[in-house]
mmCIF file of C-alpha atoms and ligand atoms in Angstrom:
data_model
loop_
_atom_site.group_PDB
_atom_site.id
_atom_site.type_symbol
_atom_site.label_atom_id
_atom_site.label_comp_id
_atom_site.label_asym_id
_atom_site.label_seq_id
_atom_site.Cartn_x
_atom_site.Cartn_y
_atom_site.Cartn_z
ATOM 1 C CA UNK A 99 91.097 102.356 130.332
ATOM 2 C CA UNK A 100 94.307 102.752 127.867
ATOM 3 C CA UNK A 101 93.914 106.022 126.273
ATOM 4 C CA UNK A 102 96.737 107.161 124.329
ATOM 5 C CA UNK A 103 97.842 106.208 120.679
ATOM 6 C CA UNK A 104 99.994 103.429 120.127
ATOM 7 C CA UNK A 105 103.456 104.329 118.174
ATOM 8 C CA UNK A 106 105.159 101.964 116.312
ATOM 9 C CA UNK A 107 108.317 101.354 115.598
ATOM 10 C CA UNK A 108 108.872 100.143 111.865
ATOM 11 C CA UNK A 109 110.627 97.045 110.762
ATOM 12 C CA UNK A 110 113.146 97.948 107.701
ATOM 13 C CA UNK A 111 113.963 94.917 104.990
ATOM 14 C CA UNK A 112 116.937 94.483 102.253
ATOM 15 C CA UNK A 113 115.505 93.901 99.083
ATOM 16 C CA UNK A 114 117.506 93.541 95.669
ATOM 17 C CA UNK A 115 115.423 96.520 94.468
ATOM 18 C CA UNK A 116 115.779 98.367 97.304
ATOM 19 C CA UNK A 117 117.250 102.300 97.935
ATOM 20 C CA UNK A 118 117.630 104.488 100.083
ATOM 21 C CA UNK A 119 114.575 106.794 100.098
ATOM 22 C CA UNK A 120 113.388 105.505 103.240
ATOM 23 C CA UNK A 121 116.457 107.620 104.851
ATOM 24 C CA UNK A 122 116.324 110.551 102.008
ATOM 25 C CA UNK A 123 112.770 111.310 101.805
ATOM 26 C CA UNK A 124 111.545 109.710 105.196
ATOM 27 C CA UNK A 125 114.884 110.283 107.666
ATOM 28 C CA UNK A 126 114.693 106.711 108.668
ATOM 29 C CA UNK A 127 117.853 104.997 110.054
ATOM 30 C CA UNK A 128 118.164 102.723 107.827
ATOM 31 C CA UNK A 129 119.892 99.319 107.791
ATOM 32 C CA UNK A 130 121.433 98.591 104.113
ATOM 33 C CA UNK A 131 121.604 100.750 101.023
ATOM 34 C CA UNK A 132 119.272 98.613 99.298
ATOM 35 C CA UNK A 133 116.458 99.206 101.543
ATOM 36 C CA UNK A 134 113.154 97.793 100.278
ATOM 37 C CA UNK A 135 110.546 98.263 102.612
ATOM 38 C CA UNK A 136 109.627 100.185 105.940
ATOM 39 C CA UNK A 137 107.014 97.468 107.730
ATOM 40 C CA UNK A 138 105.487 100.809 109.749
ATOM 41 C CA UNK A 139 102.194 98.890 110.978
ATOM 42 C CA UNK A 140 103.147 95.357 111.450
ATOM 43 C CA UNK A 141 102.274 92.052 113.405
ATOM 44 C CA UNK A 142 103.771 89.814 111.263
ATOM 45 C CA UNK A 143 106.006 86.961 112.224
ATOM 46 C CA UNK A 144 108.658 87.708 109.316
ATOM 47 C CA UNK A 145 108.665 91.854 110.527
ATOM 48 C CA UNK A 146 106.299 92.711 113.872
ATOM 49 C CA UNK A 147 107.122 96.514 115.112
ATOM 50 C CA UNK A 148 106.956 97.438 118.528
ATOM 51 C CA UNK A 149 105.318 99.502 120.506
ATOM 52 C CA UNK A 150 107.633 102.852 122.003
ATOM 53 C CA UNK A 151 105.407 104.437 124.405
ATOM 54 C CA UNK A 152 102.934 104.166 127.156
ATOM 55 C CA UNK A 153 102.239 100.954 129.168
ATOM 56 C CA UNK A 154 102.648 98.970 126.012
ATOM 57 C CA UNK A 155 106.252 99.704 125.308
ATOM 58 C CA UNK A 156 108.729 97.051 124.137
ATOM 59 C CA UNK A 157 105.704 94.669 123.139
ATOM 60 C CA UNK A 158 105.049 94.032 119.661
ATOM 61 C CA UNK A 159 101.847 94.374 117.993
ATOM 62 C CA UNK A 160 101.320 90.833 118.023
ATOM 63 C CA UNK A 161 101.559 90.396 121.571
ATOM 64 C CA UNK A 162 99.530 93.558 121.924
ATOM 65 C CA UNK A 163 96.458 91.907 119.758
ATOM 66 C CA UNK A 164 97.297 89.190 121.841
ATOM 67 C CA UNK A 165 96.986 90.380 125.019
ATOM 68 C CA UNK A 166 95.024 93.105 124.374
ATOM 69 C CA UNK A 167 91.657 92.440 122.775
ATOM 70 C CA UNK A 168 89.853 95.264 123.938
ATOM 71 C CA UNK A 169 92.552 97.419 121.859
ATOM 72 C CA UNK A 170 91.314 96.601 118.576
ATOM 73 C CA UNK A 171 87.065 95.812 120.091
ATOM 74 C CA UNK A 172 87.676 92.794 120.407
ATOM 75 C CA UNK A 173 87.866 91.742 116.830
ATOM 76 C CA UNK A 174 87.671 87.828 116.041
ATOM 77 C CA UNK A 175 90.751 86.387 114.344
ATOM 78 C CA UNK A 176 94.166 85.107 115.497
ATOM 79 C CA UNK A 177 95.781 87.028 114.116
ATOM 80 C CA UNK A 178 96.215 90.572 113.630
ATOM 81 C CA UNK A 179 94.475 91.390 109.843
ATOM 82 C CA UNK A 180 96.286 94.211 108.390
ATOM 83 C CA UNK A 181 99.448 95.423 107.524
ATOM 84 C CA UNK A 182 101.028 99.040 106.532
ATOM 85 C CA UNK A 183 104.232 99.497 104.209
ATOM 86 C CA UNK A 184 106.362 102.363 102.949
ATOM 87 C CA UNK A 185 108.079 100.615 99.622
ATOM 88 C CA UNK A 186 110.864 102.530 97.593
ATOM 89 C CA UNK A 187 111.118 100.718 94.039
ATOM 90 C CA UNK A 188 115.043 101.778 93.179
ATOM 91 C CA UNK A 189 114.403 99.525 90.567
ATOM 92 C CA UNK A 190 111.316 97.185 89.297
ATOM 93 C CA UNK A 191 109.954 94.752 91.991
ATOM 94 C CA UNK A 192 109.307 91.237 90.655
ATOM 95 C CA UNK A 193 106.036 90.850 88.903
ATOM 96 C CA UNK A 194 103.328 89.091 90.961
ATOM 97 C CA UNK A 195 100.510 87.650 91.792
ATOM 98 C CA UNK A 196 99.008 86.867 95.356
ATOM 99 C CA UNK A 197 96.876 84.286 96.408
ATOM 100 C CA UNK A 198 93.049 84.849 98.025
ATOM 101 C CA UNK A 199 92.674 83.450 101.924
ATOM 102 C CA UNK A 200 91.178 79.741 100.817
ATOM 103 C CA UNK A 201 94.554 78.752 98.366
ATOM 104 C CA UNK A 202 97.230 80.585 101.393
ATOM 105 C CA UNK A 203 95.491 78.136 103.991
ATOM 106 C CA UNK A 204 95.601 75.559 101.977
ATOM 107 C CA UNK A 205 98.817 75.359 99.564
ATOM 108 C CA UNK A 206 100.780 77.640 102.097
ATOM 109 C CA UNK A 207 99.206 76.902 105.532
ATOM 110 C CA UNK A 208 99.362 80.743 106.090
ATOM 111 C CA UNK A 209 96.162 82.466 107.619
ATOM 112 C CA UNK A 210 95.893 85.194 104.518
ATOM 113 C CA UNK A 211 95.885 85.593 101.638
ATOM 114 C CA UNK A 212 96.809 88.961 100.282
ATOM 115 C CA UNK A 213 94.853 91.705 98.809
ATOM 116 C CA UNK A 214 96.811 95.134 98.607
ATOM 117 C CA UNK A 215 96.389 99.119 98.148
ATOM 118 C CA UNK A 216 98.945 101.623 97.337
ATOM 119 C CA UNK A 217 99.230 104.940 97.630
ATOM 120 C CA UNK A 218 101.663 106.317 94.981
ATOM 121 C CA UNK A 219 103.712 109.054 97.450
ATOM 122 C CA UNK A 220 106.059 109.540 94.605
ATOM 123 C CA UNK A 221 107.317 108.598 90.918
ATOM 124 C CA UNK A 222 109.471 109.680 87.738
ATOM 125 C CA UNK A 223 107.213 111.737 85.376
ATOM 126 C CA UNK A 224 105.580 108.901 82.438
ATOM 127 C CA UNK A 225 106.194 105.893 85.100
ATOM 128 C CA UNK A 226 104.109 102.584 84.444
ATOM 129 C CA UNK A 227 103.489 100.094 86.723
ATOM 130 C CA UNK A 228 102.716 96.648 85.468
ATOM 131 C CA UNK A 229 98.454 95.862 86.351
ATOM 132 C CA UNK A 230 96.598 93.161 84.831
ATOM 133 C CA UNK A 231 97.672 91.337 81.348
ATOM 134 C CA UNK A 232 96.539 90.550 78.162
ATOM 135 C CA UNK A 233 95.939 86.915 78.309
ATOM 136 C CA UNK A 234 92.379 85.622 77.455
ATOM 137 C CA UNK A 235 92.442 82.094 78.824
ATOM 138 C CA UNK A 236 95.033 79.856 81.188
ATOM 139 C CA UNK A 237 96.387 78.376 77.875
ATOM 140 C CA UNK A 238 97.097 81.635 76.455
ATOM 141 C CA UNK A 239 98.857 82.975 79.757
ATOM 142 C CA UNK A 240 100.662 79.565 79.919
ATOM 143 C CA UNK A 241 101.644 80.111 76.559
ATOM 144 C CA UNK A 242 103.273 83.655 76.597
ATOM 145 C CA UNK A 243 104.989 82.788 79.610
ATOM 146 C CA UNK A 244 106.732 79.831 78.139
ATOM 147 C CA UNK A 245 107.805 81.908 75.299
ATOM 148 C CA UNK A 246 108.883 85.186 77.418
ATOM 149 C CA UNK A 247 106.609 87.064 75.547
ATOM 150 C CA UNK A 248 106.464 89.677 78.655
ATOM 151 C CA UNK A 249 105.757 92.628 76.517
ATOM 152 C CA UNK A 250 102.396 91.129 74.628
ATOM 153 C CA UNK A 251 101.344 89.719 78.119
ATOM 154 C CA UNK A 252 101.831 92.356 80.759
ATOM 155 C CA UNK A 253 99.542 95.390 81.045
ATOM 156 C CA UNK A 254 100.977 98.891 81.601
ATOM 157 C CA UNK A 255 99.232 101.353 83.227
ATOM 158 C CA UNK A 256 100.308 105.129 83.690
ATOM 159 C CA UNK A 257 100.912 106.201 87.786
ATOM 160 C CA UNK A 258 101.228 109.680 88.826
ATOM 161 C CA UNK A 259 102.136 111.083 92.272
ATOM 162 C CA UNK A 260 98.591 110.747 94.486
ATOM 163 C CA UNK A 261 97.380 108.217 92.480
ATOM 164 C CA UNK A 262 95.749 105.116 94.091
ATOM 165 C CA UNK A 263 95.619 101.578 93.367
ATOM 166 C CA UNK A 264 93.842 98.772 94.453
ATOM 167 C CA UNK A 265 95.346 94.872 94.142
ATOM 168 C CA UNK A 266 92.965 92.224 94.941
ATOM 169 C CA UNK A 267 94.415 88.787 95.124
ATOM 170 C CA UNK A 268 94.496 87.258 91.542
ATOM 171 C CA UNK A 269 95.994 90.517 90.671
ATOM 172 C CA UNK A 270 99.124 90.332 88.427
ATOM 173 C CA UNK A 271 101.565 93.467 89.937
ATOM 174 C CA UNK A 272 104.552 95.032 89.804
ATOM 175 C CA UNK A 273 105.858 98.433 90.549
ATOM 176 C CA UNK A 274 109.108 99.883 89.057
ATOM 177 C CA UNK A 275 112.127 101.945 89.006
ATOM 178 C CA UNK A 276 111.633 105.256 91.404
ATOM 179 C CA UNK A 277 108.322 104.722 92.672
ATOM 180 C CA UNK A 278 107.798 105.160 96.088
ATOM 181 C CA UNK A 279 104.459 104.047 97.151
ATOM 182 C CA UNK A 280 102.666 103.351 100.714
ATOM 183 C CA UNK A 281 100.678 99.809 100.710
ATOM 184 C CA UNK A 282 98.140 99.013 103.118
ATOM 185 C CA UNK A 283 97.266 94.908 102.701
ATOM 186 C CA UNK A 284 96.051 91.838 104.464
ATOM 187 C CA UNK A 285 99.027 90.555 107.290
ATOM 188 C CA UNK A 286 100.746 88.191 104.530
ATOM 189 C CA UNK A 287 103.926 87.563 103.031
ATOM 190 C CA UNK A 288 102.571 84.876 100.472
ATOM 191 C CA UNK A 289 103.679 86.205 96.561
ATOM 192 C CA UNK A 290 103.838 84.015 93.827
ATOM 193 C CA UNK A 291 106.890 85.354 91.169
ATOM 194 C CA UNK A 292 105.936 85.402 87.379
ATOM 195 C CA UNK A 293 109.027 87.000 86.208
ATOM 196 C CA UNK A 294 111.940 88.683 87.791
ATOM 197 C CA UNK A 295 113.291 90.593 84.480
ATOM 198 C CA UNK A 296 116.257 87.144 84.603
ATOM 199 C CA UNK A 297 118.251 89.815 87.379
ATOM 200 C CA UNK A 298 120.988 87.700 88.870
ATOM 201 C CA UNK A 299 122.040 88.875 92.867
ATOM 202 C CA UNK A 300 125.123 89.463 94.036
ATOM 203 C CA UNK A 301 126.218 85.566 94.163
ATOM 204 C CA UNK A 302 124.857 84.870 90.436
ATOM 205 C CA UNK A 303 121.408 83.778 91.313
ATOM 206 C CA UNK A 304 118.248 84.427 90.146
ATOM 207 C CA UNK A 305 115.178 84.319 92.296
ATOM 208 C CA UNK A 306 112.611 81.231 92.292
ATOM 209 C CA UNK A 307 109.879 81.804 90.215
ATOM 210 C CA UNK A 308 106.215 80.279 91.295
ATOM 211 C CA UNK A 309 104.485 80.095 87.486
ATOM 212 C CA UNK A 310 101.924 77.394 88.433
ATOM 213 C CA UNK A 311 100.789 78.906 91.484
ATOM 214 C CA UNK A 312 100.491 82.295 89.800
ATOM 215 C CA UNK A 313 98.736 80.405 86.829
ATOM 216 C CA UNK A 314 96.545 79.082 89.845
ATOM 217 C CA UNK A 315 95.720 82.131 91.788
ATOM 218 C CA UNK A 316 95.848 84.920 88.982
ATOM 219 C CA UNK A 317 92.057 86.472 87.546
ATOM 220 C CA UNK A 318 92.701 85.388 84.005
ATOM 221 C CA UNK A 319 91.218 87.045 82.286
ATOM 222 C CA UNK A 320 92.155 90.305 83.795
ATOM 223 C CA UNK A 321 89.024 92.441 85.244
ATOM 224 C CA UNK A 322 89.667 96.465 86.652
ATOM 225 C CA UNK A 323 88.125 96.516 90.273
ATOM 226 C CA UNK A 324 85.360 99.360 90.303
ATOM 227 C CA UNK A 325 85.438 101.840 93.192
ATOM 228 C CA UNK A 326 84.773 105.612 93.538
ATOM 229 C CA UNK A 327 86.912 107.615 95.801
ATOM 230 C CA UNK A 328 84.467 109.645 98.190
ATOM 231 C CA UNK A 329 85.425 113.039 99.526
ATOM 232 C CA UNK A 330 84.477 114.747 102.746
ATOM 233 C CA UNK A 331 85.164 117.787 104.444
ATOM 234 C CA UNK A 332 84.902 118.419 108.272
ATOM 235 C CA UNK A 333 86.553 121.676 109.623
ATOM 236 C CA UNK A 334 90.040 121.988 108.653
ATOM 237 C CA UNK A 335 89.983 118.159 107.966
ATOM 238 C CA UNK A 336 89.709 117.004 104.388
ATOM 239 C CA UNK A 337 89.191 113.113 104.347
ATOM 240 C CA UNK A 338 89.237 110.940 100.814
ATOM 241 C CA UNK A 339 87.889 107.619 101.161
ATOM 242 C CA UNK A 340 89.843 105.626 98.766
ATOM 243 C CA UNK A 341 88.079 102.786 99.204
ATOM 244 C CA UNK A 342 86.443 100.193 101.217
ATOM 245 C CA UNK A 343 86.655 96.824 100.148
ATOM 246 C CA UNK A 344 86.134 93.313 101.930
ATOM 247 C CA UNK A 345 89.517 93.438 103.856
ATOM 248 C CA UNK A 346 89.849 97.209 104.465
ATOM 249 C CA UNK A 347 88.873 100.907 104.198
ATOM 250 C CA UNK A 348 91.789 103.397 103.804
ATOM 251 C CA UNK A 349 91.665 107.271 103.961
ATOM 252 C CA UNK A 350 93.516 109.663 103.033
ATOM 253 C CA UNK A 351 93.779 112.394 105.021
ATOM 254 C CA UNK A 352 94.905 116.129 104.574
ATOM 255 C CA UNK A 353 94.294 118.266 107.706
ATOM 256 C CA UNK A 354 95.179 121.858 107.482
ATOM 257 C CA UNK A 355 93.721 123.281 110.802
ATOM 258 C CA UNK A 356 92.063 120.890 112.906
ATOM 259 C CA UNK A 357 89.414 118.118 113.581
ATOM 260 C CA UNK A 358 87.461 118.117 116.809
ATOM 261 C CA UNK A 359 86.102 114.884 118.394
ATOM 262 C CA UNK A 360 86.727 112.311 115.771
ATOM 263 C CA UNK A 361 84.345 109.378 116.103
ATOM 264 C CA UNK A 362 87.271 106.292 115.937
ATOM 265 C CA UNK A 363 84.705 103.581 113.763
ATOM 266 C CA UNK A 364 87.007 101.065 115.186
ATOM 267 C CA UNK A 365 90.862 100.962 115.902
ATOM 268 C CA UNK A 366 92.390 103.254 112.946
ATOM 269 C CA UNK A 367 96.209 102.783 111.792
ATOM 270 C CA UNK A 368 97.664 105.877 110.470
ATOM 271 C CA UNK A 369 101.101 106.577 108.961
ATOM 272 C CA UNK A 370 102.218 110.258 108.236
ATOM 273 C CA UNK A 371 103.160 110.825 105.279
ATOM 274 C CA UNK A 372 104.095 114.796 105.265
ATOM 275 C CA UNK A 373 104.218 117.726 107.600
ATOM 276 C CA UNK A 374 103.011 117.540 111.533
ATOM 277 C CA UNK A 375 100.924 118.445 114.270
ATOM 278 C CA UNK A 376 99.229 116.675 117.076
ATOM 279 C CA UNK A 377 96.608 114.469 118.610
ATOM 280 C CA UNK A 378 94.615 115.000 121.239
ATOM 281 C CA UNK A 379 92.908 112.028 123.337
ATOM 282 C CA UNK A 380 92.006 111.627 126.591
ATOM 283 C CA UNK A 381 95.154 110.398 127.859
ATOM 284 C CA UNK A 382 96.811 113.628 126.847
ATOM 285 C CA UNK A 383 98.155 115.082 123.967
ATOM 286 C CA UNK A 384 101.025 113.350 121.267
ATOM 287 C CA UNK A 385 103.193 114.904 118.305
ATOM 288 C CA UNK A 386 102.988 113.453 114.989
ATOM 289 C CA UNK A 387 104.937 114.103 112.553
ATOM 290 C CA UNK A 388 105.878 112.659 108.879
ATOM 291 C CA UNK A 389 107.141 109.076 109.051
ATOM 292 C CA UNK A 390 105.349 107.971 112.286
ATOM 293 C CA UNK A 391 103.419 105.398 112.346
ATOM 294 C CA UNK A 392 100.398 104.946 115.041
ATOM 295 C CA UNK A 393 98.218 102.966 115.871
ATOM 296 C CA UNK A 394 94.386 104.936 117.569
ATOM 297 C CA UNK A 395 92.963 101.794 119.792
ATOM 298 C CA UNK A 396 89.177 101.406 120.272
ATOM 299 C CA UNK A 397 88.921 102.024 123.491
ATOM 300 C CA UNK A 398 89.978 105.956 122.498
ATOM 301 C CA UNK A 399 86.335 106.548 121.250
ATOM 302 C CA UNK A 400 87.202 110.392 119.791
ATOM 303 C CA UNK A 401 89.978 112.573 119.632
ATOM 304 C CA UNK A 402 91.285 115.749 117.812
ATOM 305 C CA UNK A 403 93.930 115.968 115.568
ATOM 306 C CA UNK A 404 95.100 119.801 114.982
ATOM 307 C CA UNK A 405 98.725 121.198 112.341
ATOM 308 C CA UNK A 406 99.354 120.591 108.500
ATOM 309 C CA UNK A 407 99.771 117.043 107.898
ATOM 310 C CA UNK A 408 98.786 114.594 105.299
ATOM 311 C CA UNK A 409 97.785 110.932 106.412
ATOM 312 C CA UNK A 410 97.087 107.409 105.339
ATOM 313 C CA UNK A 411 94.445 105.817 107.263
ATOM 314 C CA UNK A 412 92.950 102.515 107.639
ATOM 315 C CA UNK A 413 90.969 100.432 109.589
ATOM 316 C CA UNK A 414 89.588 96.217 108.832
ATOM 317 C CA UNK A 415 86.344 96.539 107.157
ATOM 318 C CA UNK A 416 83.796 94.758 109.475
HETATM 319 ZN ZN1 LIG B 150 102.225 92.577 95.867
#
């Protein structure tokens, strides 16, 4: 029976808004100085990470789902559902939209769609991320659009550091200059562009815009998702459930202390996000420490987690 946790090994990606807060805040070795995103949790053809310990090391989590079903209790799909970011905004990410699993099969042949979460880890005091927009009707979203009227369409909305958000498909997004956030989604890499500020890259280009797929996927009119954050304590564990939606549920975890036998509801991903400490399962007992990412299979039905560290966790909703 495998019973250790899986560590991954993240999958780092260039982006024209990228830093380098991944190395500063997170001591990753990064690859550019434009950094963009950490894929910490990944099975994703574009980015899968691998596996560094144990029986399983050198595979990546796609061969692992693969060839591993009992790992994850033998969960139906293909592929592997979910997928866990760290994201440092230098400056604002294109604004988006993402389409739900029915239009990604169909316009894009991909298996997901993409519904997203973040988890603000840090931001400049007064930053705004762009959420939702003003339009009424297609027509009228059509409309501003074709006459760059960005400021009467997009919707700004105040973030703070511990703030969540949640982004179901149809969701017009963007985060922006010096926000560092950690964004737990559906295993896609399908994003439709609305507007990319005109920035030109290096060579002169601008990026493609998608506006009648994003006119074809966005909730117009815009609608705020309900959901109440539910908080729990259990010894020196305290554990916010942000939220749990069709796709996922994701935690947030701030253990000062420790947890003894921790029912595992499924397989759990979790990604440290400060200080460190250790987990305890059968198969022995593992460091963790702020910027690993880890993957707790199902066949590890409890363990203990003991130090100061604070967690995001997640698991599919089934
Ligand atoms: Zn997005």
């Amino acid at each position: 029976m495998y019973n250790e946790p899986i560590f991954l090994k993240p999958v780092f990606k260039d982006r024209i808004w990228g830093g380098t807060k991944l190395r500063e805040a997170f001591g990753y070795e990064i690859p550019t100085e434009t950094t963009g995103e950490c894929w910490g949790i990944s099975a994703h053809p574009n980015g899968p990470s691998e596996a560094v310990n144990g029986p399983l090391k050198g595979k990546t989590l796609d061969q692992v789902w693969d060839e591993h079903a009992e790992l994850f209790g033998n969960q139906e799909g293909d592929e592997f559902p979910l997928l866990v970011k760290i994201l440092d905004a230098k400056t604002d990410l294109s604004v988006q939209v993402h389409p739900n699993d029915a239009y990604a099969r169909k316009v894009e042949g991909e298996p997901y769609g993409k519904t997203e979460c973040w988890y603000i880890i840090d931001c400049a005091p007064g930053a705004e991320l762009v959420y939702g927009h003003h339009a009424r009707s297609k027509a009228d979203f059509e409309q501003m659009v074709a006459e760059n009227r960005w400021d009467d369409l997009l919707r700004k909305v105040s973030i703070k550091p511990g703030d969540f958000v949640y982004v179901p498909n149809g969701t017009i997004h963007a985060i922006g200059t010096g926000t560092m956030i950690l964004e737990t989604q559906q295993s896609s890499d399908v994003t439709y562009r609305v507007y990319d500020y005109d920035r030109r890259d290096a060579e002169g280009n601008t990026r493609e815009l998608h506006i009648e797929q994003s006119i074809d996927v966005a909730m117009i009119p815009h609608e705020d998702a309900k959901f109440e954050p539910v908080e729990s304590v259990v010894e020196g564990l305290k554990e916010t459930k942000l939220i749990r939606e069709k796709y996922f549920t994701v935690y947030r975890w701030e253990l000062d202390g420790a947890v003894e036998g921790y029912e595992n509801p499924a397989y759990l991903l979790v990604s440290v996000l400060s200080g460190e400490g250790e987990v305890t399962t059968q198969g022995g007992t593992y460091t963790i420490k702020k910027g690993d990412h880890f993957i707790i299979p199902s066949t590890v039905k409890q363990f203990s987690v003991n130090g100061t560290v604070e967690c995001i966790v997640s698991h599919p909703t089934v």
